[in-house]
Short mmCIF file of C-alpha atoms in Angstrom, two decimals:
data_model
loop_
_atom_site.label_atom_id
_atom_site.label_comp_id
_atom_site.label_asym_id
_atom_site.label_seq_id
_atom_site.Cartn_x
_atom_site.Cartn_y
_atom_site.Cartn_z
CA UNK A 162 1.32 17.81 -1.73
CA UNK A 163 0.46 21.34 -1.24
CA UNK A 164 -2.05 22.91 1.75
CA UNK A 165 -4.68 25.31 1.26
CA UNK A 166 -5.92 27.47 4.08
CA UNK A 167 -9.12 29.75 3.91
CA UNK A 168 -11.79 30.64 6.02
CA UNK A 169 -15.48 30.04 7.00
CA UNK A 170 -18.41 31.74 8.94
CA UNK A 171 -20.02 29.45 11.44
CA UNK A 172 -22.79 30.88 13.51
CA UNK A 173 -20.55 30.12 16.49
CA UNK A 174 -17.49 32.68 14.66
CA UNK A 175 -15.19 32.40 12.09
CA UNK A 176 -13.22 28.95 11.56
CA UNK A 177 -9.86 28.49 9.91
CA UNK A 178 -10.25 24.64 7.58
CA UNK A 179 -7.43 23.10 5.12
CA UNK A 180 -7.74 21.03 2.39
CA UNK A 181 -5.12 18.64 0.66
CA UNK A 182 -5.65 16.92 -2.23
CA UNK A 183 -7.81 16.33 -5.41
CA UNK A 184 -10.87 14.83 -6.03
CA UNK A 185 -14.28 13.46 -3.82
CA UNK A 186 -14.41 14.75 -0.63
CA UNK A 187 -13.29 13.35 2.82
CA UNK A 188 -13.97 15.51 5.98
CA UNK A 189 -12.24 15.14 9.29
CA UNK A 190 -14.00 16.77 12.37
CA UNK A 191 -11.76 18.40 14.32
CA UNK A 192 -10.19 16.76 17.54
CA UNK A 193 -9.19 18.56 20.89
CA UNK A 194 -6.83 20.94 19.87
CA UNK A 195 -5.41 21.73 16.69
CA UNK A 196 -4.18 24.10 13.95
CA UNK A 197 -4.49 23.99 10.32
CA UNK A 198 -1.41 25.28 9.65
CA UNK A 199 1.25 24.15 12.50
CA UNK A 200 -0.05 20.81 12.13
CA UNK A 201 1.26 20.55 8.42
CA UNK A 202 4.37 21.63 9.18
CA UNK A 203 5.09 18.90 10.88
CA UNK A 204 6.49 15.72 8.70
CA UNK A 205 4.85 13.46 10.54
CA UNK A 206 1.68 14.87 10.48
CA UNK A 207 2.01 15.40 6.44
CA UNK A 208 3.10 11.29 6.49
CA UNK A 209 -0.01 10.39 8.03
CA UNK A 210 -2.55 12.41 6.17
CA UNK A 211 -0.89 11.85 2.74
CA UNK A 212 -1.95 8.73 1.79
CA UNK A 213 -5.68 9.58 3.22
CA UNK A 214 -5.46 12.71 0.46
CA UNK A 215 -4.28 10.52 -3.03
CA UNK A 216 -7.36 10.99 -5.23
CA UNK A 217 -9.32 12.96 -2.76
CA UNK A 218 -9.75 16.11 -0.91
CA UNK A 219 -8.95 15.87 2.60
CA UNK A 220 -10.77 18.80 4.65
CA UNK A 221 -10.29 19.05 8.40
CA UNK A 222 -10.51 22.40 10.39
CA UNK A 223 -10.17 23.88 13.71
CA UNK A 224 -12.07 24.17 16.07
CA UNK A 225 -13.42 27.57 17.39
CA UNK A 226 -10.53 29.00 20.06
CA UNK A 227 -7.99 26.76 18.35
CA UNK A 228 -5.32 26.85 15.87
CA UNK A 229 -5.97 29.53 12.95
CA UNK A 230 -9.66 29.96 13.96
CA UNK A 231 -10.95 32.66 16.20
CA UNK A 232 -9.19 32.24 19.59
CA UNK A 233 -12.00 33.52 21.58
CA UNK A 234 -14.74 30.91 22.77
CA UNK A 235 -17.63 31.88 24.26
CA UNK A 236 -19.57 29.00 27.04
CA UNK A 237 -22.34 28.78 25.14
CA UNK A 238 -20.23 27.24 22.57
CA UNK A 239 -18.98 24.59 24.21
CA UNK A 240 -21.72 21.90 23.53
CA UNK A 241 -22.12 19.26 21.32
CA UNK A 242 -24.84 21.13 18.96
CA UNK A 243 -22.55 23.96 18.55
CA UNK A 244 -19.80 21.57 17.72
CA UNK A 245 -22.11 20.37 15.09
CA UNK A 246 -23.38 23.61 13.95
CA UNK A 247 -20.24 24.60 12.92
CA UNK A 248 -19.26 21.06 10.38
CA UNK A 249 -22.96 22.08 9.32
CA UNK A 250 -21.33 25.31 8.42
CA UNK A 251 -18.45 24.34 6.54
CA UNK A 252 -19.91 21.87 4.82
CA UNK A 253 -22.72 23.98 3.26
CA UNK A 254 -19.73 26.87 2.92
CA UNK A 255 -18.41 24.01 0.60
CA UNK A 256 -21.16 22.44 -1.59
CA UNK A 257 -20.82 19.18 0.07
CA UNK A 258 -23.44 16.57 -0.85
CA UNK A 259 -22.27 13.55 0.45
CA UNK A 260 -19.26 12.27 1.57
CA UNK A 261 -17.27 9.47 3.96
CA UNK A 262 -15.94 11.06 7.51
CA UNK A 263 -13.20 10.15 9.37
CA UNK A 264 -13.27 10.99 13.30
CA UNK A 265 -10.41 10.90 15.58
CA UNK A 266 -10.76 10.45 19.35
CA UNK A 267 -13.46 13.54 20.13
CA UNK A 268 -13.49 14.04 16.63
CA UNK A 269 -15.21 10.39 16.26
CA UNK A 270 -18.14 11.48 18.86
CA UNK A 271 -18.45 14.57 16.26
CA UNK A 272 -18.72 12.88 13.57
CA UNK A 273 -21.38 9.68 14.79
CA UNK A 274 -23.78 12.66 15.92
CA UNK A 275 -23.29 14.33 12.52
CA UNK A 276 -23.85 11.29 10.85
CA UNK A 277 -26.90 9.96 12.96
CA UNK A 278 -28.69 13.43 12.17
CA UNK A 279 -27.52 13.40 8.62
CA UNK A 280 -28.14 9.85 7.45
CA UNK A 281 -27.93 10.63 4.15
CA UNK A 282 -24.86 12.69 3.97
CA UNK A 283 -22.36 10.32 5.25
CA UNK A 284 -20.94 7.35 3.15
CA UNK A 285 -19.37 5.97 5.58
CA UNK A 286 -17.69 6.91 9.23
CA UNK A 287 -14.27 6.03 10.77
CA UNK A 288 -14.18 6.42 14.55
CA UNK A 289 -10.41 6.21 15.38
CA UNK A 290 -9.04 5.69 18.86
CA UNK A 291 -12.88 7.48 19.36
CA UNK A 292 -15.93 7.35 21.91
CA UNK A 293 -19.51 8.72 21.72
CA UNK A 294 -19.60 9.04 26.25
CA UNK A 295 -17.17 11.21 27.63
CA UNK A 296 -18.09 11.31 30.70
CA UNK A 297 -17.18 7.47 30.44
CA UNK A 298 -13.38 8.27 30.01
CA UNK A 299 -12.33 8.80 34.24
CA UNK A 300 -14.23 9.07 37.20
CA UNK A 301 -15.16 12.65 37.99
CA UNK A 302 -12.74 13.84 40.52
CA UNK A 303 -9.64 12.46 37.86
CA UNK A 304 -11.70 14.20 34.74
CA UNK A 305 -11.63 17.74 37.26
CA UNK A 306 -8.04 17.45 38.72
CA UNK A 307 -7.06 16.98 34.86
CA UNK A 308 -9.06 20.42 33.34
CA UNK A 309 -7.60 22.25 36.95
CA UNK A 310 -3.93 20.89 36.03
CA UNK A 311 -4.45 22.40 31.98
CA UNK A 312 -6.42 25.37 33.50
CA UNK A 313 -3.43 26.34 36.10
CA UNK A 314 -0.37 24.68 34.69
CA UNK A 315 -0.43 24.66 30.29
CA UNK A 316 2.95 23.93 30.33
CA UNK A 317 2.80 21.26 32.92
CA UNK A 318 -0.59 20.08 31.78
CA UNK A 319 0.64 19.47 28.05
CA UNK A 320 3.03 17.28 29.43
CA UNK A 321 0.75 15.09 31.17
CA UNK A 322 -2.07 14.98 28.16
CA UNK A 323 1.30 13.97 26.37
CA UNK A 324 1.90 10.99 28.65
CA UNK A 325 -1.53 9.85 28.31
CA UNK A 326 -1.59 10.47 24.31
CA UNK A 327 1.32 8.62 23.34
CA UNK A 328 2.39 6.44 25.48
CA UNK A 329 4.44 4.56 23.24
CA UNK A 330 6.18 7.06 22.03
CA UNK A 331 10.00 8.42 23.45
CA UNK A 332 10.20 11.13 25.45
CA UNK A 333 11.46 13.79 22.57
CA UNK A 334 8.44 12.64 20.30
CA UNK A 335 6.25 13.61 23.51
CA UNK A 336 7.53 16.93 24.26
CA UNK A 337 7.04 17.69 20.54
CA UNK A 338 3.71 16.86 20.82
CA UNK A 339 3.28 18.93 24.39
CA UNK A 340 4.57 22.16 22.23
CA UNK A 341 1.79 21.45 19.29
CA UNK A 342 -1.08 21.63 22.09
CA UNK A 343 0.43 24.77 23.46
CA UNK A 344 0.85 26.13 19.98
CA UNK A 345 -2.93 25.37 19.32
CA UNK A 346 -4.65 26.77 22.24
CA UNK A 347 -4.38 29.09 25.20
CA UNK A 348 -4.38 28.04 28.58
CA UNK A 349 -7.91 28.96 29.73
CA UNK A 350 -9.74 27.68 25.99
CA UNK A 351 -7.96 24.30 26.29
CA UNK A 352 -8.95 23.57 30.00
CA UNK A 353 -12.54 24.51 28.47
CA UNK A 354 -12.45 22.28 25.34
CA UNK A 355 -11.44 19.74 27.57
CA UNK A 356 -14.52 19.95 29.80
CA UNK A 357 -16.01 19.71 26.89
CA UNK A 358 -14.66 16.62 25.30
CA UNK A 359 -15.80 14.73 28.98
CA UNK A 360 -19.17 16.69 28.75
CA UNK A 361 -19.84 15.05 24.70
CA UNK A 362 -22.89 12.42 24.68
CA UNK A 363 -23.42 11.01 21.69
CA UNK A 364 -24.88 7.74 21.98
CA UNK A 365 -28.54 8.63 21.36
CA UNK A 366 -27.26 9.46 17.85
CA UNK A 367 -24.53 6.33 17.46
CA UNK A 368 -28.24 4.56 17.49
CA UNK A 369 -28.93 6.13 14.49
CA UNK A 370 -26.04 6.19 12.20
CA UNK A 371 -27.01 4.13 9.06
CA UNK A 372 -23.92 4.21 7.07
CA UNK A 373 -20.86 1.55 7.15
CA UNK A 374 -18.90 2.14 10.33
CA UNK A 375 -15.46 0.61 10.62
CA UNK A 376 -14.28 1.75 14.92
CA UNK A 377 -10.85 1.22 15.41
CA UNK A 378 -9.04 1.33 18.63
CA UNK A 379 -5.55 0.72 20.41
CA UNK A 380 -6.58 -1.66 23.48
CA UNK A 381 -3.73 0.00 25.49
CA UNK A 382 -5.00 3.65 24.56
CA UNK A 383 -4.74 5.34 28.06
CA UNK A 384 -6.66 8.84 26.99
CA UNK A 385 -9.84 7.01 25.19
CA UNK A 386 -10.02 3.54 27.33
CA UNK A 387 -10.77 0.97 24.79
CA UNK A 388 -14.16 -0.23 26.97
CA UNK A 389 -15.06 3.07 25.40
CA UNK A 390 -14.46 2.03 21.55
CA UNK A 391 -16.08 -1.30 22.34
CA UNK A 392 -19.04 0.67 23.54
CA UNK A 393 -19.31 2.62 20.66
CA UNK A 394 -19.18 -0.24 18.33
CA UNK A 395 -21.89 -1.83 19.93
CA UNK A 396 -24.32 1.01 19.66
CA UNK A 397 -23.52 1.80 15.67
CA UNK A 398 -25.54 -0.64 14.03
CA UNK A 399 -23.41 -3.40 12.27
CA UNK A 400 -20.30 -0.77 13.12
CA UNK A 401 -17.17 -3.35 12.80
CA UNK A 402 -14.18 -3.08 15.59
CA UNK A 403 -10.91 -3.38 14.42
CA UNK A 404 -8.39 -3.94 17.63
CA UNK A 405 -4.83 -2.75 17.38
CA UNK A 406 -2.23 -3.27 20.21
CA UNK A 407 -0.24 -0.61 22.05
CA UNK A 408 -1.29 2.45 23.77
CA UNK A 409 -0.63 5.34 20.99
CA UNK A 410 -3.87 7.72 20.97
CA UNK A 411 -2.65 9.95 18.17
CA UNK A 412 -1.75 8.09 15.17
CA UNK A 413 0.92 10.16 13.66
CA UNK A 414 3.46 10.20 16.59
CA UNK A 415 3.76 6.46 16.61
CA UNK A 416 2.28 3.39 15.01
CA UNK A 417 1.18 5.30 12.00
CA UNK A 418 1.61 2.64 9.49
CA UNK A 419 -0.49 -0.28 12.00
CA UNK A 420 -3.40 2.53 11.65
CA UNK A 421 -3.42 3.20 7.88
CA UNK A 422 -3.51 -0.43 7.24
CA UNK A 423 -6.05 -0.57 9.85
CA UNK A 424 -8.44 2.01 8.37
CA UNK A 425 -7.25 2.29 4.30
CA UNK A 426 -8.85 -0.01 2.70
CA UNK A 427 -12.46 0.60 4.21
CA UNK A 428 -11.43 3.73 3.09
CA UNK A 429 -10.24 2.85 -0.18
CA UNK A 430 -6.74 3.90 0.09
CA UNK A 431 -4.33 1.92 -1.66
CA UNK A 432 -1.23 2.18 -0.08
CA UNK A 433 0.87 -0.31 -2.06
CA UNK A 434 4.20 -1.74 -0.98
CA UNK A 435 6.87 0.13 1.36
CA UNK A 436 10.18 0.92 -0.04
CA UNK A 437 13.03 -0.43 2.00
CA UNK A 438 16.23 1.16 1.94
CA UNK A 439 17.76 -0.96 -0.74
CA UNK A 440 14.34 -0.09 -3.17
CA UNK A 441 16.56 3.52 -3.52
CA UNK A 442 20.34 4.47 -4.20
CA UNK A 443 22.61 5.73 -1.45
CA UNK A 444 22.32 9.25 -3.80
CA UNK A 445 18.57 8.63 -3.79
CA UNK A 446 18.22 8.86 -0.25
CA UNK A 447 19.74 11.97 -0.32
CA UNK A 448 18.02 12.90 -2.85
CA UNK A 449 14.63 12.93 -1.09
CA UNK A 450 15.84 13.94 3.00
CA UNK A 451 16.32 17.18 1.00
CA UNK A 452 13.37 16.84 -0.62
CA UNK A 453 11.61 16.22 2.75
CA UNK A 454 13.40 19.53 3.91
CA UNK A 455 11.08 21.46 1.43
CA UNK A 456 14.22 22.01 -0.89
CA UNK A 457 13.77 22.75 -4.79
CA UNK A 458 16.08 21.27 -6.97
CA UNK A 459 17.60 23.86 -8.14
CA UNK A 460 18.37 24.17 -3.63
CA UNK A 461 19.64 20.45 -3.91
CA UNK A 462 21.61 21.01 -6.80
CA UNK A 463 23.58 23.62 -5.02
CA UNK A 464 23.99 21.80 -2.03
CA UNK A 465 25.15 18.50 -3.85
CA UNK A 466 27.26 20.03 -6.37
CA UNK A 467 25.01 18.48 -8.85
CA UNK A 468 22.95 19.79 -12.25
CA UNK A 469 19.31 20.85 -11.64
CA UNK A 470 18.61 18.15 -14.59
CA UNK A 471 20.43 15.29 -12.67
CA UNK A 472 18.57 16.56 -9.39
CA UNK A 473 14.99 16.53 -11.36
CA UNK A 474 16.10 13.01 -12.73
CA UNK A 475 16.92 11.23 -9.07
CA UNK A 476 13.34 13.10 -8.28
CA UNK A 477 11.83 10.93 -10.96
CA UNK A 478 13.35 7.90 -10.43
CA UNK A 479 12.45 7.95 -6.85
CA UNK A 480 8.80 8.45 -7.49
CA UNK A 481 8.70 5.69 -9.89
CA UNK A 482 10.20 3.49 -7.67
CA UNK A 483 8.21 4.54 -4.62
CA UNK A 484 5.25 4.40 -7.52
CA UNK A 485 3.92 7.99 -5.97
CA UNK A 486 2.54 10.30 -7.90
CA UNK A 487 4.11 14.04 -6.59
CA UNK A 488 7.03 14.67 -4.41
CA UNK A 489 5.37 14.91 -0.77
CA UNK A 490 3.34 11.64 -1.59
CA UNK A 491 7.28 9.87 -1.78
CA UNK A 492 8.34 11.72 1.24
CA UNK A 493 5.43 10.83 3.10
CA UNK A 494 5.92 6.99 1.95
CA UNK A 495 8.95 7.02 2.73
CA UNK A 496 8.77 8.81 5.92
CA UNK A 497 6.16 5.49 7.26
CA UNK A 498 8.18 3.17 5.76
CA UNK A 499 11.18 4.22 8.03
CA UNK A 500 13.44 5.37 5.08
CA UNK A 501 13.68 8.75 6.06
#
């Protein structure tokens, strides 16, 4: 599944967005920091996100000071409207009419005030691991210590985020995830942003949304306190809360598969069965880690002594069995299902 990466003018500066995928649209509103194009690289990223892209576009974007976007960000930026002005932005720069959203942690407060001003635009939301009440997260003097610690310290400050994010996860699979926030955001612009994610208020508009809203939330999650997914259940109308165990905050590090189960089908995503090991031939296997790798065939033929037919014939086989329609949908299959 290939990534596209282009560009958009926002009134706030220019904003880097990706899309994956063919067919109606699904928009993701950026979270705290990210980048388009780091992000993808990353298999378990791609794992995640496949499945959301099968018979879809997938758009999601950075933020302004983040990832491929414009690194500068000036204060008056850093407010909720602004955040909204510039999805306004990219989804006029697109054509888009109407279309379901899916908001991750900040990204969910984003996209309840888009879709309480916008009542009409938004087929449905997904607020995952989200809030609409920063402020709500920590008392004040733990929200400031936290921005002074990212402000001062990036490298010791990504740590701790990383400890709060995924605190399931080992302690590789958290430094991996320290070096993506670094990667995404200077020092100074992620201390801001995340004055900014405490500062977000969105309940006045969770009042409003009017579309089907399916919250889901870990009730261990240690960066978004579940009190606050409860809280923003109870002020969508009819909004349904789907609890999931363990204290992961983002969904691609750990507990990926819980999630997509959680979330796919109000979503429409049919995710069929996972392949096991013994769905797939010791060959097979091999097959696809190279596969995962980003190898052609003709690269796997050379490495396994074998023909570029034979290669593009085990490629086959494994999507049929896998029932996946390109390469990176398999990988990312069988990436969740723990084959890989």
């Amino acid at each position: 599944m290939e990534q596209h990466v282009r560009y958009c003018a926002t009134p706030e500066g220019r904003i880097a967005y990706a899309t994956v995928g063919e067919g109606p649209p699904l928009v993701l509103p950026t979270w705290w920091c990210s980048h388009v194009e780091a992000d993808w690289s990353s298999p378990r990223f791609r794992a995640f996100l496949a499945p959301l892209a099968e018979g879809r576009t997938l758009i999601r974007y950075d933020r302004l000071g983040c990832g491929a976007s414009e690194r500068s960000r000036p204060p008056q930026t850093l407010t909720l409207d602004a955040e909204l002005e510039v999805l306004e932005a990219l989804v006029r720069h697109l054509g888009l009419r109407r279309f379901p959203v899916l908001g991750l942690s900040c990204g969910a407060a984003i996209g309840v005030a888009f879709a309480g001003r916008h009542p009409g635009v938004v087929e449905r939301l997904v607020a995952l691991g989200g809030y609409v009440h920063g402020a709500g997260m920590a008392p004040q003097n733990v929200r400031t210590s936290v921005v002074a610690m990212v402000r001062a310290h990036w490298g010791l400050g990504s740590r701790m985020m990383s400890e709060l994010f995924l605190g399931d996860a080992d302690a590789n699979v958290r430094a991996e995830f320290a070096t993506a926030q670094r990667a995404a955001a200077r020092a100074d612009v992620a201390a801001d942003l995340l004055e900014l994610v405490y500062r977000l208020d969105a309940r006045a508009d969770a009042r409003r949304v009017r579309c089907p809203t399916l919250v889901a939330h870990r009730r261990g999650d240690r960066a978004v306190p579940y009190r606050l997914g409860r809280q923003l259940a109870a002020l969508v109308p009819d909004a349904e809360l789907v609890t999931l165990e363990g204290r992961n905050h983002v969904p691609w590090y750990a507990g990926a598969d819980e999630v997509l189960d959680a979330i796919g089908p109000f979503l429409g995503v049919d995710r069929g069965e996972a392949p096991s090991e013994e769905d797939l031939s010791a060959r097979e296997v091999e097959v696809l880690r190279l596969v995962a790798d980003g190898l052609s065939d003709a690269d796997i033929a050379e490495q396994l002594f074998l023909s570029p037919h034979t290669v593009h014939r085990h490629v086959a086989n494994i999507r049929a069995k896998l029932r996946q329609p390109s390469r990176a949908a398999a990988v990312a299959h069988a990436a969740r299902a723990g084959v890989l």
